[in-house]
mmCIF file of C-alpha atoms in Angstrom:
data_model
loop_
_atom_site.group_PDB
_atom_site.id
_atom_site.type_symbol
_atom_site.label_atom_id
_atom_site.label_comp_id
_atom_site.label_asym_id
_atom_site.label_seq_id
_atom_site.Cartn_x
_atom_site.Cartn_y
_atom_site.Cartn_z
ATOM 1 C CA MET A 1 -24.298 -24.190 18.948
ATOM 2 C CA PHE A 2 -24.198 -23.133 15.216
ATOM 3 C CA GLN A 3 -22.728 -19.620 16.102
ATOM 4 C CA ARG A 4 -20.203 -21.043 17.619
ATOM 5 C CA GLU A 5 -19.143 -23.675 14.937
ATOM 6 C CA ASN A 6 -18.863 -20.833 12.937
ATOM 7 C CA ARG A 7 -17.116 -18.889 15.196
ATOM 8 C CA ASN A 8 -14.381 -22.111 15.727
ATOM 9 C CA ASN A 9 -14.204 -22.107 11.427
ATOM 10 C CA THR A 10 -13.681 -18.879 10.930
ATOM 11 C CA LEU A 11 -10.372 -19.129 14.049
ATOM 12 C CA SER A 12 -9.537 -22.120 11.968
ATOM 13 C CA GLY A 13 -9.322 -19.689 9.139
ATOM 14 C CA ILE A 14 -7.730 -16.774 10.969
ATOM 15 C CA LEU A 15 -4.609 -18.967 11.594
ATOM 16 C CA PHE A 16 -4.467 -20.864 8.487
ATOM 17 C CA VAL A 17 -3.513 -17.231 7.498
ATOM 18 C CA ALA A 18 -1.448 -16.606 10.267
ATOM 19 C CA LEU A 19 0.447 -20.063 9.724
ATOM 20 C CA PHE A 20 1.628 -17.875 6.049
ATOM 21 C CA ALA A 21 2.134 -14.305 7.538
ATOM 22 C CA MET A 22 4.468 -16.412 10.515
ATOM 23 C CA SER A 23 6.447 -18.067 7.236
ATOM 24 C CA ALA A 24 6.434 -14.653 5.288
ATOM 25 C CA THR A 25 7.853 -12.906 8.425
ATOM 26 C CA TYR A 26 10.532 -15.999 9.469
ATOM 27 C CA LEU A 27 11.471 -15.807 5.128
ATOM 28 C CA GLY A 28 11.663 -11.718 5.895
ATOM 29 C CA GLU A 29 14.311 -12.082 7.903
ATOM 30 C CA PHE A 30 17.364 -13.719 5.297
ATOM 31 C CA SER A 31 19.612 -10.939 4.274
ATOM 32 C CA PHE A 32 18.197 -12.363 0.666
ATOM 33 C CA PHE A 33 15.343 -10.215 0.980
ATOM 34 C CA GLN A 34 16.560 -7.290 3.033
ATOM 35 C CA HIS A 35 18.772 -6.289 0.828
ATOM 36 C CA LEU A 36 16.162 -6.665 -2.013
ATOM 37 C CA GLY A 37 14.393 -4.882 0.478
ATOM 38 C CA ILE A 38 11.436 -7.135 0.132
ATOM 39 C CA SER A 39 9.215 -6.933 3.296
ATOM 40 C CA PRO A 40 6.816 -10.075 4.952
ATOM 41 C CA LEU A 41 4.325 -8.001 3.046
ATOM 42 C CA ILE A 42 5.322 -9.099 -0.403
ATOM 43 C CA ILE A 43 6.959 -12.119 0.596
ATOM 44 C CA GLY A 44 2.868 -12.534 2.488
ATOM 45 C CA ILE A 45 0.904 -12.346 -0.349
ATOM 46 C CA VAL A 46 3.369 -14.614 -2.879
ATOM 47 C CA LEU A 47 3.436 -17.330 -0.646
ATOM 48 C CA GLY A 48 -0.633 -16.397 -0.633
ATOM 49 C CA MET A 49 -1.236 -16.811 -4.476
ATOM 50 C CA ILE A 50 1.179 -19.679 -4.443
ATOM 51 C CA TYR A 51 -1.364 -21.489 -2.373
ATOM 52 C CA ALA A 52 -4.181 -20.189 -4.321
ATOM 53 C CA ASN A 53 -3.248 -21.461 -7.851
ATOM 54 C CA THR A 54 -2.398 -25.260 -5.643
ATOM 55 C CA LEU A 55 -3.427 -26.817 -2.528
ATOM 56 C CA ARG A 56 -6.257 -24.268 -2.726
ATOM 57 C CA SER A 57 -9.445 -26.950 -3.156
ATOM 58 C CA LYS A 58 -7.691 -28.745 0.278
ATOM 59 C CA LEU A 59 -8.682 -26.356 2.157
ATOM 60 C CA PRO A 60 -12.125 -26.511 4.336
ATOM 61 C CA LYS A 61 -15.161 -24.525 2.560
ATOM 62 C CA GLU A 62 -15.934 -23.624 6.544
ATOM 63 C CA TRP A 63 -12.370 -21.949 6.970
ATOM 64 C CA VAL A 64 -12.837 -19.321 3.884
ATOM 65 C CA SER A 65 -14.864 -16.463 6.608
ATOM 66 C CA GLY A 66 -11.916 -17.010 8.126
ATOM 67 C CA ILE A 67 -9.666 -15.597 5.313
ATOM 68 C CA LEU A 68 -12.117 -12.883 4.041
ATOM 69 C CA PHE A 69 -11.897 -11.630 7.615
ATOM 70 C CA SER A 70 -8.270 -11.286 7.617
ATOM 71 C CA THR A 71 -8.348 -9.395 3.837
ATOM 72 C CA LYS A 72 -11.010 -7.004 5.546
ATOM 73 C CA THR A 73 -11.108 -6.609 9.764
ATOM 74 C CA LEU A 74 -7.939 -7.489 10.552
ATOM 75 C CA LEU A 75 -6.570 -5.113 7.251
ATOM 76 C CA ARG A 76 -8.418 -2.120 8.364
ATOM 77 C CA ALA A 77 -7.106 -2.805 11.962
ATOM 78 C CA GLY A 78 -3.615 -2.966 10.314
ATOM 79 C CA ILE A 79 -4.109 0.858 9.110
ATOM 80 C CA ILE A 80 -5.136 1.843 11.869
ATOM 81 C CA LEU A 81 -2.133 0.737 13.964
ATOM 82 C CA TYR A 82 0.804 2.351 10.521
ATOM 83 C CA GLY A 83 -0.484 5.234 12.780
ATOM 84 C CA PHE A 84 1.994 4.752 15.153
ATOM 85 C CA ARG A 85 4.613 4.750 12.350
ATOM 86 C CA ILE A 86 5.043 8.682 11.768
ATOM 87 C CA THR A 87 4.955 11.597 14.045
ATOM 88 C CA PHE A 88 3.660 15.428 13.203
ATOM 89 C CA SER A 89 6.700 16.403 13.571
ATOM 90 C CA ASN A 90 7.808 14.783 10.405
ATOM 91 C CA ILE A 91 6.524 17.880 8.614
ATOM 92 C CA GLN A 92 8.448 20.066 10.650
ATOM 93 C CA ALA A 93 11.354 18.683 10.124
ATOM 94 C CA VAL A 94 11.525 19.210 6.005
ATOM 95 C CA GLY A 95 9.894 21.951 5.984
ATOM 96 C CA LEU A 96 7.810 23.313 3.160
ATOM 97 C CA SER A 97 9.797 21.636 -0.440
ATOM 98 C CA GLY A 98 9.191 17.778 1.470
ATOM 99 C CA ILE A 99 5.198 18.547 2.227
ATOM 100 C CA ALA A 100 4.710 20.762 -1.489
ATOM 101 C CA THR A 101 6.851 17.643 -3.040
ATOM 102 C CA SER A 102 4.882 15.204 -1.314
ATOM 103 C CA ALA A 103 1.710 16.924 -1.997
ATOM 104 C CA MET A 104 2.326 17.106 -5.622
ATOM 105 C CA VAL A 105 3.733 13.985 -6.289
ATOM 106 C CA VAL A 106 0.018 12.315 -4.693
ATOM 107 C CA THR A 107 -2.168 14.604 -6.157
ATOM 108 C CA SER A 108 -0.154 14.818 -9.717
ATOM 109 C CA THR A 109 0.192 10.814 -9.916
ATOM 110 C CA PHE A 110 -3.488 9.921 -8.955
ATOM 111 C CA ILE A 111 -5.322 11.733 -11.411
ATOM 112 C CA ILE A 112 -2.735 10.687 -13.929
ATOM 113 C CA GLY A 113 -3.094 7.711 -13.251
ATOM 114 C CA TYR A 114 -7.126 7.185 -13.178
ATOM 115 C CA ILE A 115 -7.106 8.954 -16.088
ATOM 116 C CA VAL A 116 -4.419 7.358 -18.533
ATOM 117 C CA GLY A 117 -6.482 3.918 -17.156
ATOM 118 C CA THR A 118 -10.124 4.456 -17.424
ATOM 119 C CA LYS A 119 -9.944 6.891 -20.592
ATOM 120 C CA TRP A 120 -6.590 5.560 -22.561
ATOM 121 C CA LEU A 121 -6.775 1.818 -21.639
ATOM 122 C CA LYS A 122 -10.250 1.668 -21.119
ATOM 123 C CA LEU A 123 -8.782 -0.589 -17.040
ATOM 124 C CA ASP A 124 -11.972 -1.077 -15.305
ATOM 125 C CA ARG A 125 -11.907 2.004 -12.306
ATOM 126 C CA GLU A 126 -10.980 -0.468 -9.285
ATOM 127 C CA THR A 127 -7.619 -1.292 -10.375
ATOM 128 C CA THR A 128 -7.158 1.676 -12.294
ATOM 129 C CA ILE A 129 -7.734 3.392 -7.883
ATOM 130 C CA LEU A 130 -5.731 0.861 -6.331
ATOM 131 C CA THR A 131 -2.757 0.687 -9.036
ATOM 132 C CA SER A 132 -2.203 4.296 -8.945
ATOM 133 C CA ALA A 133 -2.841 4.724 -4.699
ATOM 134 C CA GLY A 134 -0.046 2.151 -4.890
ATOM 135 C CA SER A 135 1.958 4.085 -6.295
ATOM 136 C CA SER A 136 1.063 8.091 -5.750
ATOM 137 C CA ILE A 137 1.250 7.222 -2.386
ATOM 138 C CA CYS A 138 3.070 4.129 -0.137
ATOM 139 C CA GLY A 139 2.187 0.840 -2.603
ATOM 140 C CA ALA A 140 1.192 -1.970 -0.336
ATOM 141 C CA ALA A 141 0.008 -0.327 2.374
ATOM 142 C CA ALA A 142 -1.742 1.665 0.309
ATOM 143 C CA VAL A 143 -3.579 -0.385 -1.766
ATOM 144 C CA LEU A 144 -4.234 -2.309 1.467
ATOM 145 C CA ALA A 145 -6.175 0.766 2.919
ATOM 146 C CA THR A 146 -7.796 1.568 -0.576
ATOM 147 C CA GLU A 147 -9.226 -2.081 -1.765
ATOM 148 C CA PRO A 148 -11.825 -1.916 1.050
ATOM 149 C CA VAL A 149 -13.219 2.368 -0.004
ATOM 150 C CA VAL A 150 -13.303 1.291 -4.330
ATOM 151 C CA ASN A 151 -14.699 -2.535 -2.696
ATOM 152 C CA ALA A 152 -12.883 -4.067 -4.917
ATOM 153 C CA GLU A 153 -12.271 -8.100 -5.789
ATOM 154 C CA ALA A 154 -9.464 -9.267 -4.019
ATOM 155 C CA HIS A 155 -7.364 -10.568 -7.005
ATOM 156 C CA LYS A 156 -7.274 -7.301 -8.076
ATOM 157 C CA SER A 157 -5.630 -6.161 -4.959
ATOM 158 C CA ALA A 158 -3.433 -8.180 -6.061
ATOM 159 C CA ILE A 159 -2.622 -6.730 -9.279
ATOM 160 C CA ALA A 160 -2.320 -3.590 -7.787
ATOM 161 C CA VAL A 161 0.431 -4.486 -5.475
ATOM 162 C CA SER A 162 2.355 -6.794 -7.778
ATOM 163 C CA THR A 163 3.118 -4.111 -9.675
ATOM 164 C CA VAL A 164 3.886 -1.756 -6.945
ATOM 165 C CA VAL A 165 6.741 -4.750 -6.309
ATOM 166 C CA VAL A 166 7.962 -4.709 -9.456
ATOM 167 C CA PHE A 167 8.175 -1.348 -10.961
ATOM 168 C CA GLY A 168 9.171 -0.242 -7.221
ATOM 169 C CA THR A 169 12.151 -3.102 -6.530
ATOM 170 C CA ILE A 170 13.485 -0.965 -10.427
ATOM 171 C CA ALA A 171 13.420 2.248 -8.692
ATOM 172 C CA MET A 172 15.055 1.149 -5.730
ATOM 173 C CA PHE A 173 18.560 -0.087 -7.549
ATOM 174 C CA LEU A 174 18.240 2.899 -10.633
ATOM 175 C CA TYR A 175 18.020 6.203 -8.805
ATOM 176 C CA PRO A 176 21.427 5.521 -6.463
ATOM 177 C CA CYS A 177 22.772 3.740 -9.646
ATOM 178 C CA LEU A 178 21.384 6.730 -11.984
ATOM 179 C CA TYR A 179 22.941 9.549 -8.537
ATOM 180 C CA THR A 180 25.948 7.693 -8.891
ATOM 181 C CA MET A 181 27.062 7.624 -12.247
ATOM 182 C CA GLY A 182 26.317 11.916 -12.195
ATOM 183 C CA VAL A 183 22.549 11.514 -13.977
ATOM 184 C CA ILE A 184 20.623 13.179 -11.528
ATOM 185 C CA PRO A 185 21.807 16.854 -10.353
ATOM 186 C CA LEU A 186 20.610 16.523 -6.227
ATOM 187 C CA THR A 187 22.449 17.195 -4.020
ATOM 188 C CA PRO A 188 22.663 14.473 -1.819
ATOM 189 C CA GLU A 189 19.668 16.537 0.798
ATOM 190 C CA GLN A 190 17.621 16.307 -2.772
ATOM 191 C CA MET A 191 17.787 13.221 -3.287
ATOM 192 C CA GLY A 192 16.662 12.782 -0.116
ATOM 193 C CA VAL A 193 13.496 14.835 -0.990
ATOM 194 C CA TYR A 194 13.228 12.967 -4.158
ATOM 195 C CA ILE A 195 13.558 9.022 -3.278
ATOM 196 C CA GLY A 196 10.877 10.006 -0.748
ATOM 197 C CA GLY A 197 8.931 11.696 -2.821
ATOM 198 C CA THR A 198 9.030 8.940 -5.895
ATOM 199 C CA LEU A 199 9.927 5.503 -4.798
ATOM 200 C CA HIS A 200 7.160 3.295 -4.076
ATOM 201 C CA GLU A 201 7.275 1.268 -1.571
ATOM 202 C CA VAL A 202 8.732 2.695 2.295
ATOM 203 C CA ALA A 203 11.314 -0.340 2.130
ATOM 204 C CA HIS A 204 12.028 0.735 -0.818
ATOM 205 C CA VAL A 205 12.674 4.818 -0.026
ATOM 206 C CA VAL A 206 14.966 2.907 2.854
ATOM 207 C CA ALA A 207 17.206 0.873 0.946
ATOM 208 C CA ALA A 208 17.368 3.418 -1.675
ATOM 209 C CA GLY A 209 18.488 6.226 1.011
ATOM 210 C CA ASN A 210 20.922 4.596 2.368
ATOM 211 C CA ALA A 211 22.646 3.390 -0.774
ATOM 212 C CA LEU A 212 23.374 7.385 -0.580
ATOM 213 C CA GLY A 213 24.520 8.128 3.215
ATOM 214 C CA GLU A 214 23.254 9.213 6.021
ATOM 215 C CA GLU A 215 21.920 12.530 5.204
ATOM 216 C CA ALA A 216 19.752 11.093 2.336
ATOM 217 C CA SER A 217 18.239 8.519 3.794
ATOM 218 C CA GLN A 218 16.735 10.188 6.687
ATOM 219 C CA THR A 219 15.085 13.314 4.034
ATOM 220 C CA ALA A 220 13.744 10.322 2.602
ATOM 221 C CA VAL A 221 12.713 8.317 5.506
ATOM 222 C CA ILE A 222 10.894 11.578 6.787
ATOM 223 C CA VAL A 223 8.926 12.894 3.064
ATOM 224 C CA LYS A 224 8.266 9.123 2.542
ATOM 225 C CA MET A 225 6.305 9.098 5.768
ATOM 226 C CA ILE A 226 4.688 12.697 5.213
ATOM 227 C CA ARG A 227 3.353 10.891 1.936
ATOM 228 C CA VAL A 228 2.366 8.159 4.190
ATOM 229 C CA MET A 229 0.465 10.625 6.487
ATOM 230 C CA MET A 230 -1.820 12.036 2.927
ATOM 231 C CA LEU A 231 -3.012 8.276 2.869
ATOM 232 C CA ALA A 232 -6.134 8.800 5.366
ATOM 233 C CA PRO A 233 -7.524 12.517 3.220
ATOM 234 C CA PHE A 234 -6.865 10.707 0.114
ATOM 235 C CA LEU A 235 -9.263 8.021 1.162
ATOM 236 C CA VAL A 236 -11.440 10.154 2.970
ATOM 237 C CA PHE A 237 -11.703 11.891 -0.560
ATOM 238 C CA LEU A 238 -12.128 9.309 -2.108
ATOM 239 C CA GLY A 239 -14.591 7.831 -0.659
ATOM 240 C CA ILE A 240 -16.419 11.239 -1.061
ATOM 241 C CA TRP A 241 -16.124 11.404 -4.604
ATOM 242 C CA LEU A 242 -17.014 7.403 -5.292
ATOM 243 C CA LEU A 243 -20.365 8.392 -3.564
ATOM 244 C CA GLN A 244 -20.742 11.973 -5.067
ATOM 245 C CA SER A 245 -19.955 9.922 -9.077
ATOM 246 C CA SER A 246 -22.014 7.599 -8.635
ATOM 247 C CA GLN A 247 -25.683 7.435 -10.370
ATOM 248 C CA ASP A 248 -27.641 4.973 -9.088
ATOM 249 C CA ILE A 249 -28.986 6.264 -5.660
ATOM 250 C CA ALA A 250 -29.483 2.561 -4.318
ATOM 251 C CA LYS A 251 -26.050 2.511 -4.923
ATOM 252 C CA LYS A 252 -25.378 5.693 -3.199
ATOM 253 C CA GLN A 253 -27.098 4.204 0.026
ATOM 254 C CA LYS A 254 -25.215 1.155 0.111
ATOM 255 C CA ASN A 255 -21.556 3.319 -0.116
ATOM 256 C CA LYS A 256 -21.893 5.886 2.937
ATOM 257 C CA ILE A 257 -21.215 2.397 4.948
ATOM 258 C CA MET A 258 -17.833 2.370 3.052
ATOM 259 C CA ILE A 259 -17.151 6.054 3.592
ATOM 260 C CA PRO A 260 -12.844 4.735 5.243
ATOM 261 C CA TRP A 261 -13.365 5.829 9.002
ATOM 262 C CA PHE A 262 -10.614 3.763 9.726
ATOM 263 C CA ALA A 263 -8.349 6.348 8.173
ATOM 264 C CA VAL A 264 -9.432 9.299 10.416
ATOM 265 C CA TRP A 265 -8.750 6.409 13.405
ATOM 266 C CA PHE A 266 -4.988 6.245 10.864
ATOM 267 C CA ILE A 267 -4.922 10.230 11.519
ATOM 268 C CA VAL A 268 -5.474 9.938 15.495
ATOM 269 C CA VAL A 269 -3.446 7.237 16.154
ATOM 270 C CA ALA A 270 -0.696 9.232 14.247
ATOM 271 C CA GLY A 271 -1.483 12.445 16.608
ATOM 272 C CA PHE A 272 -1.409 10.522 19.656
ATOM 273 C CA ASN A 273 2.063 9.014 18.432
ATOM 274 C CA SER A 274 3.236 12.632 18.084
ATOM 275 C CA LEU A 275 2.198 12.981 21.520
ATOM 276 C CA ASP A 276 5.199 10.600 22.752
ATOM 277 C CA LEU A 277 3.150 9.575 25.908
ATOM 278 C CA LEU A 278 4.314 5.573 24.740
ATOM 279 C CA PRO A 279 7.474 4.474 25.051
ATOM 280 C CA GLN A 280 9.977 3.701 21.907
ATOM 281 C CA THR A 281 10.245 -0.237 22.805
ATOM 282 C CA VAL A 282 6.121 -0.001 23.614
ATOM 283 C CA VAL A 283 5.891 1.290 19.712
ATOM 284 C CA CYS A 284 7.969 -0.633 18.303
ATOM 285 C CA ASN A 285 6.519 -3.690 19.819
ATOM 286 C CA ILE A 286 3.194 -1.610 18.029
ATOM 287 C CA ASN A 287 4.502 -1.897 14.751
ATOM 288 C CA ALA A 288 5.854 -5.722 15.053
ATOM 289 C CA ILE A 289 2.183 -5.908 15.891
ATOM 290 C CA ASP A 290 1.182 -4.450 12.829
ATOM 291 C CA THR A 291 3.470 -6.131 10.327
ATOM 292 C CA PHE A 292 2.403 -8.839 11.555
ATOM 293 C CA LEU A 293 -1.465 -8.020 10.779
ATOM 294 C CA LEU A 294 -0.857 -6.639 7.246
ATOM 295 C CA THR A 295 1.039 -9.316 6.679
ATOM 296 C CA MET A 296 -1.864 -11.601 7.313
ATOM 297 C CA ALA A 297 -3.856 -9.641 5.329
ATOM 298 C CA MET A 298 -2.189 -9.733 2.019
ATOM 299 C CA SER A 299 -1.486 -13.518 2.159
ATOM 300 C CA ALA A 300 -5.385 -13.008 2.639
ATOM 301 C CA LEU A 301 -4.893 -11.193 -0.482
ATOM 302 C CA GLY A 302 -2.601 -13.853 -2.100
ATOM 303 C CA MET A 303 -5.374 -16.968 -1.118
ATOM 304 C CA GLU A 304 -8.038 -15.402 -2.496
ATOM 305 C CA THR A 305 -6.508 -14.561 -5.960
ATOM 306 C CA SER A 306 -5.949 -17.557 -8.789
ATOM 307 C CA ILE A 307 -4.309 -17.041 -12.243
ATOM 308 C CA GLU A 308 -7.357 -17.940 -13.750
ATOM 309 C CA LYS A 309 -9.263 -14.200 -12.310
ATOM 310 C CA PHE A 310 -6.157 -12.436 -14.430
ATOM 311 C CA LYS A 311 -7.063 -13.495 -17.500
ATOM 312 C CA ASN A 312 -9.406 -11.102 -17.938
ATOM 313 C CA VAL A 313 -7.406 -8.480 -16.737
ATOM 314 C CA GLY A 314 -4.287 -8.902 -19.263
ATOM 315 C CA MET A 315 -1.187 -6.404 -19.550
ATOM 316 C CA LYS A 316 -2.970 -3.153 -18.796
ATOM 317 C CA PRO A 317 -2.349 -2.740 -14.982
ATOM 318 C CA ILE A 318 1.680 -3.380 -16.657
ATOM 319 C CA TYR A 319 0.800 -0.530 -18.801
ATOM 320 C CA LEU A 320 -0.439 2.377 -16.205
ATOM 321 C CA ALA A 321 2.160 1.331 -14.108
ATOM 322 C CA SER A 322 4.730 1.608 -15.846
ATOM 323 C CA ILE A 323 3.555 5.206 -17.785
ATOM 324 C CA LEU A 324 3.052 6.363 -13.462
ATOM 325 C CA PHE A 325 6.598 5.086 -12.840
ATOM 326 C CA VAL A 326 8.006 7.437 -15.969
ATOM 327 C CA TRP A 327 5.724 10.060 -14.792
ATOM 328 C CA LEU A 328 7.061 9.582 -10.811
ATOM 329 C CA MET A 329 10.849 9.510 -12.605
ATOM 330 C CA PHE A 330 11.165 12.021 -14.589
ATOM 331 C CA GLY A 331 7.492 14.372 -13.673
ATOM 332 C CA GLY A 332 8.655 13.972 -9.769
ATOM 333 C CA PHE A 333 12.532 15.197 -10.753
ATOM 334 C CA TYR A 334 10.634 18.366 -11.968
ATOM 335 C CA ILE A 335 8.570 18.975 -8.865
ATOM 336 C CA VAL A 336 11.671 18.459 -6.321
ATOM 337 C CA LYS A 337 13.317 21.138 -8.349
ATOM 338 C CA ILE A 338 10.067 23.308 -8.291
ATOM 339 C CA SER A 339 9.425 22.686 -4.243
ATOM 340 C CA LEU A 340 12.479 23.527 -3.564
ATOM 341 C CA SER A 341 11.993 26.490 -5.041
ATOM 342 C CA LEU A 342 9.113 27.914 -2.416
#
């Protein structure tokens, strides 16, 4: 009887989160948000944060388990299904230059972010890793996928996502503007590699690429998808590195269960999708379900994020994200030039 009551309370919490995700999905259909490239994931976390800082005290405590379920289990399911958005043939489409650009951007951005965040800014390791992962790979989705690996608190994920939104949106408008002005000396296809290799969110890449034409847009999306594919090996290596760097043996034993096996399933799903066995309509429906699951996870993270939790962090995450933004813009340009010469 007690277990059934717990399950019912958890389900109530999940359904409550789903209402926020439905609202975010509805708002995401508005042309205003679509024009800005703001996805339902971002709207979801904003709605959740508004609720967390206004009416959260009214939430039945028994429902909290459903919110936590959304931030953990549904999150992992969403990341696994994210593999249906890519295929291994994407790699062949852009050749060595796209692969090299993606690999160098992901590696260099994360290393720079980690050094700057932990050594220079003295920012806590979890926030540093989350912010660096979001900037180097695929924005909010990367933050969500990295959060369970580092076992970070929900408000730290929210902080990292916020920086991705701010600087990704700035880049989305700035890149096409600078290219149109002739400031960026690249061909449309090369500009596509640059956009896909350095912008934060997939939505940002799509919006910026479309502003420059079909050639730039197609290349940008493919290169971005290669960066997304690097999420799985990144998470595996991150889990191993965190395990090896732990000095506490007991903590090592605990961290063993945090190795992200869902990242392996992400690759398996991408491989299955590469076989093209499912009709495109089915894949589109799966992607729609996946977007909703991730929106639920983001909404739940927002619900766990109150203003009080931000006070101890201050402006350091913004400083880190701004440094990474500058690196992606200038360092990313030279990475593209180097990779194109390979």
